[in-house]
PDB file of C-alpha atoms in Angstrom:
ATOM      1  CA  MET P1279      52.561-100.535  53.004  1.00 91.00           C
ATOM      2  CA  ILE P1280      53.977-101.733  49.708  1.00 96.00           C
ATOM      3  CA  LEU P1281      56.421-104.625  49.704  1.00 98.00           C
ATOM      4  CA  PHE P1282      58.982-104.214  46.934  1.00 98.00           C
ATOM      5  CA  CYS P1283      60.704-107.508  46.122  1.00 98.00           C
ATOM      6  CA  ASP P1284      63.990-107.611  44.314  1.00 98.00           C
ATOM      7  CA  THR P1285      64.667-110.831  42.433  1.00 97.00           C
ATOM      8  CA  SER P1286      66.310-112.608  45.369  1.00 96.00           C
ATOM      9  CA  ALA P1287      63.145-112.036  47.389  1.00 97.00           C
ATOM     10  CA  LEU P1288      60.811-112.844  44.510  1.00 98.00           C
ATOM     11  CA  VAL P1289      62.430-116.249  44.000  1.00 97.00           C
ATOM     12  CA  LYS P1290      61.972-117.037  47.707  1.00 97.00           C
ATOM     13  CA  LEU P1291      58.208-116.753  47.181  1.00 98.00           C
ATOM     14  CA  TYR P1292      58.331-119.709  44.782  1.00 97.00           C
ATOM     15  CA  ILE P1293      61.203-121.878  46.000  1.00 96.00           C
ATOM     16  CA  ALA P1294      61.641-122.957  49.613  1.00 93.00           C
ATOM     17  CA  GLU P1295      64.764-121.220  50.854  1.00 94.00           C
ATOM     18  CA  PRO P1296      65.828-119.677  54.145  1.00 94.00           C
ATOM     19  CA  GLU P1297      63.535-116.718  54.920  1.00 95.00           C
ATOM     20  CA  SER P1298      60.817-117.879  52.485  1.00 96.00           C
ATOM     21  CA  ASP P1299      58.238-118.324  55.245  1.00 96.00           C
ATOM     22  CA  ALA P1300      58.902-114.892  56.776  1.00 95.00           C
ATOM     23  CA  LEU P1301      58.667-113.279  53.345  1.00 97.00           C
ATOM     24  CA  LYS P1302      55.389-115.033  52.544  1.00 97.00           C
ATOM     25  CA  ALA P1303      53.973-113.880  55.877  1.00 96.00           C
ATOM     26  CA  ARG P1304      54.980-110.297  55.064  1.00 95.00           C
ATOM     27  CA  VAL P1305      53.254-110.536  51.665  1.00 96.00           C
ATOM     28  CA  LEU P1306      49.999-111.305  53.460  1.00 96.00           C
ATOM     29  CA  GLU P1307      50.381-108.145  55.571  1.00 94.00           C
ATOM     30  CA  THR P1308      50.951-105.695  52.706  1.00 95.00           C
ATOM     31  CA  ASN P1309      48.650-103.663  50.505  1.00 93.00           C
ATOM     32  CA  ALA P1310      50.591-104.547  47.373  1.00 96.00           C
ATOM     33  CA  VAL P1311      53.687-106.357  46.145  1.00 98.00           C
ATOM     34  CA  ALA P1312      55.801-104.437  43.664  1.00 98.00           C
ATOM     35  CA  VAL P1313      58.605-105.632  41.404  1.00 98.00           C
ATOM     36  CA  CYS P1314      60.747-104.165  38.667  1.00 98.00           C
ATOM     37  CA  ARG P1315      60.109-105.365  35.105  1.00 98.00           C
ATOM     38  CA  ILE P1316      63.591-106.958  34.977  1.00 98.00           C
ATOM     39  CA  ALA P1317      62.677-109.282  37.847  1.00 98.00           C
ATOM     40  CA  TRP P1318      60.851-111.533  35.376  1.00 98.00           C
ATOM     41  CA  ALA P1319      64.009-112.271  33.374  1.00 98.00           C
ATOM     42  CA  GLU P1320      66.223-112.411  36.452  1.00 98.00           C
ATOM     43  CA  ALA P1321      63.855-114.840  38.214  1.00 98.00           C
ATOM     44  CA  HIS P1322      63.689-117.117  35.191  1.00 98.00           C
ATOM     45  CA  ALA P1323      67.473-117.061  34.904  1.00 98.00           C
ATOM     46  CA  ALA P1324      67.881-117.919  38.596  1.00 97.00           C
ATOM     47  CA  LEU P1325      65.294-120.680  38.466  1.00 98.00           C
ATOM     48  CA  SER P1326      66.741-122.188  35.289  1.00 97.00           C
ATOM     49  CA  ARG P1327      70.247-122.101  36.775  1.00 96.00           C
ATOM     50  CA  ARG P1328      68.966-123.995  39.806  1.00 94.00           C
ATOM     51  CA  ALA P1329      67.332-126.608  37.573  1.00 96.00           C
ATOM     52  CA  ARG P1330      70.653-127.097  35.756  1.00 96.00           C
ATOM     53  CA  GLU P1331      72.663-127.269  38.992  1.00 96.00           C
ATOM     54  CA  VAL P1332      70.199-129.483  40.868  1.00 95.00           C
ATOM     55  CA  PRO P1333      68.509-131.639  38.208  1.00 96.00           C
ATOM     56  CA  GLU P1334      66.283-133.398  40.763  1.00 96.00           C
ATOM     57  CA  ASP P1335      64.616-129.993  41.386  1.00 95.00           C
ATOM     58  CA  ALA P1336      63.666-129.512  37.722  1.00 96.00           C
ATOM     59  CA  ALA P1337      59.986-130.394  38.176  1.00 96.00           C
ATOM     60  CA  THR P1338      59.686-128.082  41.189  1.00 96.00           C
ATOM     61  CA  ILE P1339      61.368-125.314  39.223  1.00 97.00           C
ATOM     62  CA  GLU P1340      58.900-125.673  36.363  1.00 97.00           C
ATOM     63  CA  LEU P1341      56.015-125.416  38.844  1.00 98.00           C
ATOM     64  CA  ALA P1342      57.637-122.302  40.297  1.00 98.00           C
ATOM     65  CA  LYS P1343      57.757-120.708  36.837  1.00 98.00           C
ATOM     66  CA  VAL P1344      54.077-121.509  36.284  1.00 98.00           C
ATOM     67  CA  ALA P1345      53.171-120.021  39.665  1.00 98.00           C
ATOM     68  CA  LEU P1346      55.224-116.885  38.932  1.00 98.00           C
ATOM     69  CA  ALA P1347      53.406-116.450  35.620  1.00 98.00           C
ATOM     70  CA  ALA P1348      50.053-116.839  37.356  1.00 98.00           C
ATOM     71  CA  ASP P1349      50.939-114.290  40.045  1.00 98.00           C
ATOM     72  CA  TRP P1350      52.677-111.741  37.800  1.00 98.00           C
ATOM     73  CA  PRO P1351      49.472-109.841  36.867  1.00 98.00           C
ATOM     74  CA  ARG P1352      48.811-109.242  40.585  1.00 97.00           C
ATOM     75  CA  PHE P1353      52.137-107.474  41.111  1.00 98.00           C
ATOM     76  CA  VAL P1354      52.663-103.756  40.678  1.00 97.00           C
ATOM     77  CA  VAL P1355      55.321-103.814  37.967  1.00 98.00           C
ATOM     78  CA  LEU P1356      57.564-100.792  37.706  1.00 97.00           C
ATOM     79  CA  GLU P1357      58.741-100.051  34.181  1.00 97.00           C
ATOM     80  CA  ILE P1358      62.277 -99.041  33.347  1.00 97.00           C
ATOM     81  CA  ASP P1359      62.766 -95.676  31.664  1.00 98.00           C
ATOM     82  CA  GLN P1360      65.664 -93.287  31.143  1.00 98.00           C
ATOM     83  CA  PRO P1361      65.221 -91.316  34.391  1.00 98.00           C
ATOM     84  CA  LEU P1362      65.141 -94.571  36.351  1.00 98.00           C
ATOM     85  CA  VAL P1363      68.339 -95.896  34.792  1.00 98.00           C
ATOM     86  CA  GLU P1364      70.025 -92.540  35.361  1.00 98.00           C
ATOM     87  CA  ARG P1365      69.106 -92.733  39.044  1.00 98.00           C
ATOM     88  CA  ALA P1366      70.305 -96.348  39.051  1.00 98.00           C
ATOM     89  CA  GLY P1367      73.624 -95.196  37.643  1.00 98.00           C
ATOM     90  CA  GLU P1368      73.932 -92.690  40.479  1.00 98.00           C
ATOM     91  CA  TYR P1369      73.130 -95.425  42.999  1.00 98.00           C
ATOM     92  CA  ALA P1370      75.687 -97.749  41.415  1.00 98.00           C
ATOM     93  CA  ASP P1371      78.332 -95.063  41.888  1.00 98.00           C
ATOM     94  CA  THR P1372      77.228 -93.938  45.343  1.00 98.00           C
ATOM     95  CA  PHE P1373      76.681 -97.355  46.892  1.00 98.00           C
ATOM     96  CA  ALA P1374      79.108 -99.478  44.827  1.00 97.00           C
ATOM     97  CA  LEU P1375      76.263-101.655  43.505  1.00 98.00           C
ATOM     98  CA  ARG P1376      76.116-103.991  40.530  1.00 97.00           C
ATOM     99  CA  GLY P1377      74.044-102.753  37.583  1.00 96.00           C
ATOM    100  CA  TYR P1378      70.841-104.701  38.108  1.00 96.00           C
ATOM    101  CA  ASP P1379      70.995-104.215  41.877  1.00 97.00           C
ATOM    102  CA  SER P1380      71.100-100.468  41.334  1.00 98.00           C
ATOM    103  CA  ILE P1381      68.105-100.723  38.977  1.00 98.00           C
ATOM    104  CA  GLN P1382      66.172-102.688  41.614  1.00 98.00           C
ATOM    105  CA  LEU P1383      66.997-100.035  44.212  1.00 98.00           C
ATOM    106  CA  ALA P1384      65.984 -97.180  41.915  1.00 98.00           C
ATOM    107  CA  ALA P1385      62.757 -99.006  41.056  1.00 98.00           C
ATOM    108  CA  ALA P1386      61.912 -99.475  44.733  1.00 98.00           C
ATOM    109  CA  PHE P1387      62.613 -95.807  45.434  1.00 97.00           C
ATOM    110  CA  GLU P1388      60.488 -94.737  42.456  1.00 97.00           C
ATOM    111  CA  THR P1389      57.639 -97.012  43.548  1.00 97.00           C
ATOM    112  CA  GLY P1390      57.532 -95.226  46.886  1.00 95.00           C
ATOM    113  CA  ARG P1391      57.686 -91.821  45.217  1.00 95.00           C
ATOM    114  CA  ILE P1392      54.855 -92.588  42.815  1.00 95.00           C
ATOM    115  CA  ALA P1393      52.646 -94.277  45.407  1.00 94.00           C
ATOM    116  CA  GLN P1394      53.512 -91.712  48.089  1.00 93.00           C
ATOM    117  CA  SER P1395      53.537 -94.661  50.413  1.00 88.00           C
ATOM    118  CA  ALA P1396      56.015 -96.381  52.659  1.00 87.00           C
ATOM    119  CA  ILE P1397      58.060 -99.096  50.991  1.00 92.00           C
ATOM    120  CA  CYS P1398      59.377-102.215  52.642  1.00 96.00           C
ATOM    121  CA  PHE P1399      62.281-103.340  50.499  1.00 98.00           C
ATOM    122  CA  ALA P1400      62.771-107.106  50.457  1.00 98.00           C
ATOM    123  CA  CYS P1401      66.148-108.273  49.282  1.00 95.00           C
ATOM    124  CA  PHE P1402      68.801-110.643  50.545  1.00 94.00           C
ATOM    125  CA  ASP P1403      71.970-108.768  49.659  1.00 94.00           C
ATOM    126  CA  THR P1404      73.796-106.955  52.453  1.00 95.00           C
ATOM    127  CA  ARG P1405      75.100-104.062  50.354  1.00 96.00           C
ATOM    128  CA  LEU P1406      71.743-103.502  48.663  1.00 97.00           C
ATOM    129  CA  THR P1407      69.896-103.587  51.993  1.00 97.00           C
ATOM    130  CA  LYS P1408      72.306-101.051  53.472  1.00 97.00           C
ATOM    131  CA  ALA P1409      71.795 -98.736  50.493  1.00 97.00           C
ATOM    132  CA  ALA P1410      68.005 -99.001  50.778  1.00 97.00           C
ATOM    133  CA  LYS P1411      68.184 -98.101  54.465  1.00 96.00           C
ATOM    134  CA  LEU P1412      70.365 -95.085  53.673  1.00 96.00           C
ATOM    135  CA  LEU P1413      67.635 -93.963  51.254  1.00 96.00           C
ATOM    136  CA  GLY P1414      65.095 -94.175  54.070  1.00 94.00           C
ATOM    137  CA  MET P1415      63.392 -97.428  53.150  1.00 95.00           C
ATOM    138  CA  THR P1416      62.323-100.007  55.652  1.00 95.00           C
ATOM    139  CA  CYS P1417      63.901-103.352  54.849  1.00 96.00           C
ATOM    140  CA  LEU P1418      62.682-106.846  55.514  1.00 88.00           C
ATOM    141  CA  SER P1419      64.872-108.163  58.304  1.00 65.00           C
TER     142      SER P1419
END
């Protein structure tokens, strides 16, 4: 099985948050971890925001960025192209998703289509999880 991590899940791999341990355990059980190319920028934005909001975490955040950079080559990274963003637009309309959430969902769906493998979609957004389930994906609970 392939574990597709949206940015909320990806960040939990590097910063201790609720559900981090369960997510890390799931990573060890999968054949591959996949992410969308935009997760890099989104993760850095989320980590930098946390460093600004909680200055005492700044050193930990910098270590998280270093660890993400070291791990990035091991991820299956799905590129964004016109057909993917068109599907994302459909998902945004159908499921009332924000733009980048719909791109994450379309990327997860496309990963499963390309790999012809089951996808476990890891995200921590109720609406996005519901949409993934409606598309037939297993979701990290």
